[in-house]
Coordinates of C-alpha atoms in Angstrom, one line a residue:
X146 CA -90.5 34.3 38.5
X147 CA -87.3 33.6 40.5
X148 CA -84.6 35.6 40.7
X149 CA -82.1 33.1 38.8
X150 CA -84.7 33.1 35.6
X151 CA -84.6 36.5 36.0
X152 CA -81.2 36.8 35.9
X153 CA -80.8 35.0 33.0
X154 CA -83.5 36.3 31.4
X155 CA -81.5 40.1 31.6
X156 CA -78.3 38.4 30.8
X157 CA -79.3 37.5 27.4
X158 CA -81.5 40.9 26.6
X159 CA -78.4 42.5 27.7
X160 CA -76.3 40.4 25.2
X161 CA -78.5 41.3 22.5
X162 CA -78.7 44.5 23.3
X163 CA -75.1 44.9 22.5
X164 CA -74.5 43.4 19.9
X165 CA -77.7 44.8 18.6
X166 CA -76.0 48.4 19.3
X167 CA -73.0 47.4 18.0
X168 CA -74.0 46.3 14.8
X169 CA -76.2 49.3 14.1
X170 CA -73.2 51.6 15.7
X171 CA -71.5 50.7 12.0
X172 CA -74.4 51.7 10.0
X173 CA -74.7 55.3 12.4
X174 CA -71.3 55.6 12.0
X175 CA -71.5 56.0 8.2
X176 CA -74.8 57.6 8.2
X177 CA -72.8 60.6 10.9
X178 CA -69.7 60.5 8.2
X179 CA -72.1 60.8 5.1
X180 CA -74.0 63.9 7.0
X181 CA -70.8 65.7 7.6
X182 CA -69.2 64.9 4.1
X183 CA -72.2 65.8 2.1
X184 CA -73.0 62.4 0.9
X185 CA -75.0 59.8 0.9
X186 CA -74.5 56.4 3.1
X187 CA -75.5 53.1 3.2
X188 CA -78.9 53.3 1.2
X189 CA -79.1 50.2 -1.0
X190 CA -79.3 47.1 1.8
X191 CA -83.2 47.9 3.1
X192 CA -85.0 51.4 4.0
X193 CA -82.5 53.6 4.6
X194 CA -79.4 51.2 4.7
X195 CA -81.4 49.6 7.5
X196 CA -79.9 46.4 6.6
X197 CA -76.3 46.9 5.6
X198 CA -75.2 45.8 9.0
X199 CA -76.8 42.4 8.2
X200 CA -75.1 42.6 5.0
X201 CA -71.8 43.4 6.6
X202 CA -72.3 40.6 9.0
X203 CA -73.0 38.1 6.3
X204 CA -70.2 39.4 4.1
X205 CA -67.6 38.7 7.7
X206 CA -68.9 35.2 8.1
X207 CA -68.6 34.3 5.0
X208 CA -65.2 35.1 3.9
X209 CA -62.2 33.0 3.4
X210 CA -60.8 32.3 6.7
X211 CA -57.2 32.8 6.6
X212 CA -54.4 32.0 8.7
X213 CA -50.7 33.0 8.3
X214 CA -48.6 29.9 8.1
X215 CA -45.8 31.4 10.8
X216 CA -48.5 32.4 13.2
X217 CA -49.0 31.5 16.7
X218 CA -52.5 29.8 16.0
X219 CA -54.0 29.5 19.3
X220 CA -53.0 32.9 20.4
X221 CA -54.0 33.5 16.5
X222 CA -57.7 32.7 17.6
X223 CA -57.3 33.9 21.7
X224 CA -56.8 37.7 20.4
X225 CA -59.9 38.8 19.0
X226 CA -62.1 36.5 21.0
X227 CA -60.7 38.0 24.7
X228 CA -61.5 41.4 22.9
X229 CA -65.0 40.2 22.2
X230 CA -65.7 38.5 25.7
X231 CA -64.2 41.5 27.9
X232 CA -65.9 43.9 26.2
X233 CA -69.5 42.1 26.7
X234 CA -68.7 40.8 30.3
X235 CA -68.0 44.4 31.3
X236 CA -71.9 45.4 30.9
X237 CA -72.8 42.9 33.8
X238 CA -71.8 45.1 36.8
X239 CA -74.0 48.5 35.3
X240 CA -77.1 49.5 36.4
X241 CA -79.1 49.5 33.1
X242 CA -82.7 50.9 34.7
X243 CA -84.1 51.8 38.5
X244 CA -86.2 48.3 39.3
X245 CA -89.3 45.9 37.7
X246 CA -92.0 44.7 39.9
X247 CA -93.0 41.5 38.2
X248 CA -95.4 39.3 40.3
X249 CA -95.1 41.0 43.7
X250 CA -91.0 40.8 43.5
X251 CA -89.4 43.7 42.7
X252 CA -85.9 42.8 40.7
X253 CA -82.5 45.3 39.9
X254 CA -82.0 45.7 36.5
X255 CA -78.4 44.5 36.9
X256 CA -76.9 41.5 36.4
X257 CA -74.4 41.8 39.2
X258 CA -74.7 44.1 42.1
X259 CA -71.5 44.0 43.3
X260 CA -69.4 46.1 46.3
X261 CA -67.0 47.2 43.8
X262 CA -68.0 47.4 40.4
X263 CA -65.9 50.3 39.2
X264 CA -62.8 48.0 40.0
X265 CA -64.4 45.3 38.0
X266 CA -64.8 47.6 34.9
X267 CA -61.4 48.9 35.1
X268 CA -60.2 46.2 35.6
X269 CA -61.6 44.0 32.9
X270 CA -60.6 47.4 30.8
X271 CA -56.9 46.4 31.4
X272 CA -57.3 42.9 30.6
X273 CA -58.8 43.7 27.2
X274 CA -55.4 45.2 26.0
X275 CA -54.0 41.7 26.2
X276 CA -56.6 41.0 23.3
X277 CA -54.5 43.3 21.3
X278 CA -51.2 43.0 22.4
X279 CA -51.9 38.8 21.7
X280 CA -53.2 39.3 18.2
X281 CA -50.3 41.9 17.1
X282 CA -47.9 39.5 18.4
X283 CA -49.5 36.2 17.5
X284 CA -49.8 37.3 13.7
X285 CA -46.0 37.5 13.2
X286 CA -46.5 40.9 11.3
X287 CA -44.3 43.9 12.5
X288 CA -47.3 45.8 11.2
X289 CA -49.5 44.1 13.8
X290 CA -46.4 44.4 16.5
X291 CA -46.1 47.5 16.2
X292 CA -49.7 48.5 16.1
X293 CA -50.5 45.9 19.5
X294 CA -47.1 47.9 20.6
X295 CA -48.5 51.3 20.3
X296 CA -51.9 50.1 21.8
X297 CA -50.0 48.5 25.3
X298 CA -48.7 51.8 26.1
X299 CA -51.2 53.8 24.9
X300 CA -53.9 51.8 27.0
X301 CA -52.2 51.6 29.7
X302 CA -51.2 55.6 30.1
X303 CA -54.7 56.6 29.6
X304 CA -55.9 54.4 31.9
X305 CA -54.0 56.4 34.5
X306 CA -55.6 59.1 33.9
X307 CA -58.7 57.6 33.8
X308 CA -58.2 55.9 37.1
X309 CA -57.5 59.6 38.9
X310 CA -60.5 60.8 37.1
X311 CA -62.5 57.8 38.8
X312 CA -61.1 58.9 42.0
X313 CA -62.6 62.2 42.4
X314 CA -66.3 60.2 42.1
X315 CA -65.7 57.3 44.7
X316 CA -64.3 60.4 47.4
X317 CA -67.4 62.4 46.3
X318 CA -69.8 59.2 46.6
X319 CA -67.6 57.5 49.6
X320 CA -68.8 54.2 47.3
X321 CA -67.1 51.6 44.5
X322 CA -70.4 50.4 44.3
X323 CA -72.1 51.6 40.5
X324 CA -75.6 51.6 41.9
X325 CA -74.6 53.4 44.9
X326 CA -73.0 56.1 42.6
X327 CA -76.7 56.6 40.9
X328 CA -78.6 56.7 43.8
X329 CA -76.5 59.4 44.7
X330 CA -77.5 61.6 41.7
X331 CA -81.5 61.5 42.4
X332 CA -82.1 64.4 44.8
X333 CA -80.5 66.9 47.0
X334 CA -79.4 70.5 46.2
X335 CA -76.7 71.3 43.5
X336 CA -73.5 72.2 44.8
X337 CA -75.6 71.8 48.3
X338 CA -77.6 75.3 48.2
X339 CA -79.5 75.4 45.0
X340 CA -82.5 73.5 45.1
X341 CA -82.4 70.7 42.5
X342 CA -85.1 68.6 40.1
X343 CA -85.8 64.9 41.5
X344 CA -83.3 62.9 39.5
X345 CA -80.9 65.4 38.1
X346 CA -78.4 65.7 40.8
X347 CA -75.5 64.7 38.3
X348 CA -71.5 64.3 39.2
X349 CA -70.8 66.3 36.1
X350 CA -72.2 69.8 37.4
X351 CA -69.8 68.9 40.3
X352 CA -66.7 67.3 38.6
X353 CA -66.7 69.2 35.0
X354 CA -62.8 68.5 35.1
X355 CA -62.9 64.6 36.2
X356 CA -65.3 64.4 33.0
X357 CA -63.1 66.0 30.6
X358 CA -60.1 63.4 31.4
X359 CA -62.3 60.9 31.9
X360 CA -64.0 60.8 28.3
X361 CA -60.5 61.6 26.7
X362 CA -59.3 59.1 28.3
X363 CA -62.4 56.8 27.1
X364 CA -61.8 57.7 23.7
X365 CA -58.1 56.5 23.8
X366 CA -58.4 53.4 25.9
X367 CA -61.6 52.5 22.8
X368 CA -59.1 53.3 19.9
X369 CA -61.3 56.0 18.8
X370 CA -60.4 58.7 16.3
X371 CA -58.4 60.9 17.0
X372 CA -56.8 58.1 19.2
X373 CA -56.6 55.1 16.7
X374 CA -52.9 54.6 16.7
X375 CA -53.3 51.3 16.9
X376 CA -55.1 50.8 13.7
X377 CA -53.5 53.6 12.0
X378 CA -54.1 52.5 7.9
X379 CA -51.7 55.3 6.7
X380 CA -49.3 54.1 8.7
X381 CA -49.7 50.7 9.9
X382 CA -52.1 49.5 7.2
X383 CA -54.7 49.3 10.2
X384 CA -51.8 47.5 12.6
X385 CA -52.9 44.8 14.9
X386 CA -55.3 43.5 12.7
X387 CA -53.6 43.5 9.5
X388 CA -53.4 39.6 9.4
X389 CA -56.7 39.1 10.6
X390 CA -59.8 37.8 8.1
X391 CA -63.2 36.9 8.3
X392 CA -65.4 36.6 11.6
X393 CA -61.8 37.3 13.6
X394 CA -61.8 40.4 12.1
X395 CA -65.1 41.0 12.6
X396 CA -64.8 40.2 16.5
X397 CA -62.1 42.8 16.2
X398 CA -64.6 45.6 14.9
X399 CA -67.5 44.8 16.9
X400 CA -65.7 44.6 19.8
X401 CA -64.5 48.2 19.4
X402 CA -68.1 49.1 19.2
X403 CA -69.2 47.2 22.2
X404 CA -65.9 49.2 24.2
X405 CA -67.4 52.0 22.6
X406 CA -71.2 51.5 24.1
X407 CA -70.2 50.5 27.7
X408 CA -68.0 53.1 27.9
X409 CA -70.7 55.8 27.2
X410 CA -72.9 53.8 29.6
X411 CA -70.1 53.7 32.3
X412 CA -70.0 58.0 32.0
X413 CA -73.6 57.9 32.2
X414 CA -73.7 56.1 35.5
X415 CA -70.7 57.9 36.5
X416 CA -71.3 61.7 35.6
X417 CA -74.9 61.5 34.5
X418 CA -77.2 60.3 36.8
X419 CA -77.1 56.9 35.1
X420 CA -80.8 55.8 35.2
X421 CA -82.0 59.2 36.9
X422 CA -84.4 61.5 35.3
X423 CA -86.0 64.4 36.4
X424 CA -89.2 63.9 38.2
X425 CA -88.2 59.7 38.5
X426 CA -89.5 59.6 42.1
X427 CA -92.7 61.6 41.4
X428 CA -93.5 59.1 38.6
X429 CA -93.0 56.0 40.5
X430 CA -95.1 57.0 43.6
X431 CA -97.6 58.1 41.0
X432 CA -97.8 55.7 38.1
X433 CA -95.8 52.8 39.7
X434 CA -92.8 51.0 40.0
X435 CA -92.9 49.4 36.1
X436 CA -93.6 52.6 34.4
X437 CA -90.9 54.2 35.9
X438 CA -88.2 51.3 35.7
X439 CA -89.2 51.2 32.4
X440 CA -88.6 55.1 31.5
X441 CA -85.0 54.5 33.3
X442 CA -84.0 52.2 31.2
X443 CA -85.3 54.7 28.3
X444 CA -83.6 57.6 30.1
X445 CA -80.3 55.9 30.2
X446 CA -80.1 54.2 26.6
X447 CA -81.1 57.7 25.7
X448 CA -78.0 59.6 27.2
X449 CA -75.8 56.3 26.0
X450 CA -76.6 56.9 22.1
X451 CA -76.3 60.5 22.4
X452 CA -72.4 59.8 24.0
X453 CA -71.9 57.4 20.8
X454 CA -73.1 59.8 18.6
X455 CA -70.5 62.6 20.2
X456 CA -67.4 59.9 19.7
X457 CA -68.6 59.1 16.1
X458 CA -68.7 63.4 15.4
X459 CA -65.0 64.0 17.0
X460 CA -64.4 60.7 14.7
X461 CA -65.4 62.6 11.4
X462 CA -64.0 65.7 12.9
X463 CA -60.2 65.3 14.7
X464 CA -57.8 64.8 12.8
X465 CA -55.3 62.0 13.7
X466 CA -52.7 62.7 16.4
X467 CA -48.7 62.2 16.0
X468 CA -47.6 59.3 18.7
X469 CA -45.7 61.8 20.5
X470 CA -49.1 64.5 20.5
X471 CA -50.5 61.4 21.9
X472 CA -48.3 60.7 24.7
X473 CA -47.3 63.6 25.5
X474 CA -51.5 64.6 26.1
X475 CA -51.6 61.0 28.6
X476 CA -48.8 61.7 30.7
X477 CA -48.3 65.7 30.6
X478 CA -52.1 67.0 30.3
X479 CA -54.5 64.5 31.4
X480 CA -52.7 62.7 34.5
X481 CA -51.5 66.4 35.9
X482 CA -55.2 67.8 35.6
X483 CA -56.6 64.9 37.0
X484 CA -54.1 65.2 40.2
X485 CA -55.0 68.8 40.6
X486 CA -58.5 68.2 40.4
X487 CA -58.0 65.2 42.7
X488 CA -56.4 67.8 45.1
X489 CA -59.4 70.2 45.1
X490 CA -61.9 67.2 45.5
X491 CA -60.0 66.5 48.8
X492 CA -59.6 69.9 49.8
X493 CA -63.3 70.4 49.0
X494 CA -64.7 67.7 50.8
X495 CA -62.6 68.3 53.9
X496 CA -63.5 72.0 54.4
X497 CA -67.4 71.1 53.8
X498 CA -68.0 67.5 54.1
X499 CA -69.8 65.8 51.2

């Protein structure tokens, strides 16, 4: 097999793969609601609700299609599909397991290795705002204006945050590079004296603070409860979208759900080891290369649904923040602790190297 089959090969298993996650995302979603509420949850469509997402899905593409007649009809349409496509282009730069030997060649499992692949995800991050921002606008709605309003600023004042929090990784790793950043979490000695497990060297142990603004910060810039002032049904009668029917809608949802599961894999890579596992290079020189590419990619879906699972609990538990509460977390919490903690890093690194 070349590497462009290859390639292609992973590009479509990873497209399924989200969308696959996605999909189900909605049916976990309930299920984690009906646990904490004391009730039941999907139940009807299959074994255990097993097939309400298909349901769901059927249900999307098969309602009316309906388009304001003032609306801007191209931008109508551009919203929700820039959502969709940022959201599932963003997945291409992560490292999704350690490497497959398949006929003598050994392959990444990464679509694109690229130099500076945390730019790319931030920066595909801020483009996916214009999704919103076009489809509030577009739908000539003051509902969906205000609600594409409200997710501009918001988006972009988390993302500051977020961005300082990403600092304190790259001068830690002295790398943009994503599967740089894991390799640096295999080995070594935590906090460089305490001897450490093969493959559980993890940035969070070292940057507990960058963490906490950075996954705050992920669960505003994905419109996640208690962030969702966007959306906002009590307020906005769910803002942006309010216009929107059918398979645009649905483009809408699953593209929160896709944010949703690259953003838990980007904090893996980033603060988690990504692929790592302890004992990862004990199993490859022992029971090969396959086996243990194929327990990384285990390893690192595995921490990915558990971070899901922890934004859908703080969904059914938080109740929603006040626009100001909001702001005034971005710009007078999260961006000051990220600086100080940016500070430290510095001061850290200076006084005792990486």
């Amino acid at each position: 097999m070349d590497l462009l089959t290859f390639k292609l090969i992973l590009v479509l298993a990873l497209f399924l793969l989200s969308l696959t996650i996605a999909a189900y995302s909605t049916w976990a979603e309930r299920k984690v609601a009906s646990i904490m509420q004391d009730r039941i949850g999907p139940n009807r469509a299959g074994p255990f609700g097993l097939l309400q997402p298909l349901a769901d899905g059927g249900k999307f593409f098969f309602k009316e299609d309906f388009t304001p007649a003032n609306a801007e009809k191209f931008l109508f349409v551009l919203g929700p599909a820039l959502v969709m496509f940022i959201s599932l282009i963003t997945g291409a730069v992560i490292p999704w397991g350690k490497s497959l030997n398949i006929a003598g060649t050994s392959f990444d499992l990464q679509v694109a290795n690229i130099d500076v692949g945390v730019l790319f995800i931030i920066g595909m991050a801020s483009i996916g705002v214009y999704g919103i921002m076009i489809g509030g606008w577009a739908s000539n709605n003051k509902y969906s204006l205000l609600g594409a309003i409200r997710a501009s600023s918001q988006m972009i004042s988390y993302e500051l945050a977020m961005g300082l929090a990403l600092l304190s990784i790259i001068m830690m790793t002295g790398s943009l590079d994503l599967k740089e950043i894991t390799e640096s979490q295999t080995g070594g000695k935590l906090w460089g004296v305490i001897p450490w497990v093969s493959g559980m060297n993890w940035n969070i142990f070292y940057q507990p603070i960058a963490f906490l603004v950075f996954f705050v910060a992920a669960l505003a810039e994905t419109n996640r409860h208690p962030f969702d002032l966007p959306e906002c049904e009590s307020e906005l009668v769910t803002g942006y979208s309010t216009e929107y029917s059918s398979m645009k809608l649905g483009l809408y949802m699953f593209g929160e759900y896709v944010n949703m599961f690259i953003s838990n894999a980007f904090m893996v890579v980033l603060f988690f080891g990504g692929y790592n596992y302890p004992g990862i290079e004990w199993v490859t020189q022992n029971w090969g290369e396959n086996v243990a590419g194929i327990l990384s990619i285990v390893a690192f879906l595995t921490k990915t649904v558990i971070g899901i699972l922890i934004f859908m609990w703080i969904r059914w538990t938080l109740p929603r923040f006040r626009y100001d509460q909001l702001m005034h977390l971005g710009w007078k919490t999260l961006i000051p602790m990220a600086l100080v903690n940016l500070l430290i890093t510095g001061a850290v690194i200076l006084a005792f190297g990486n």
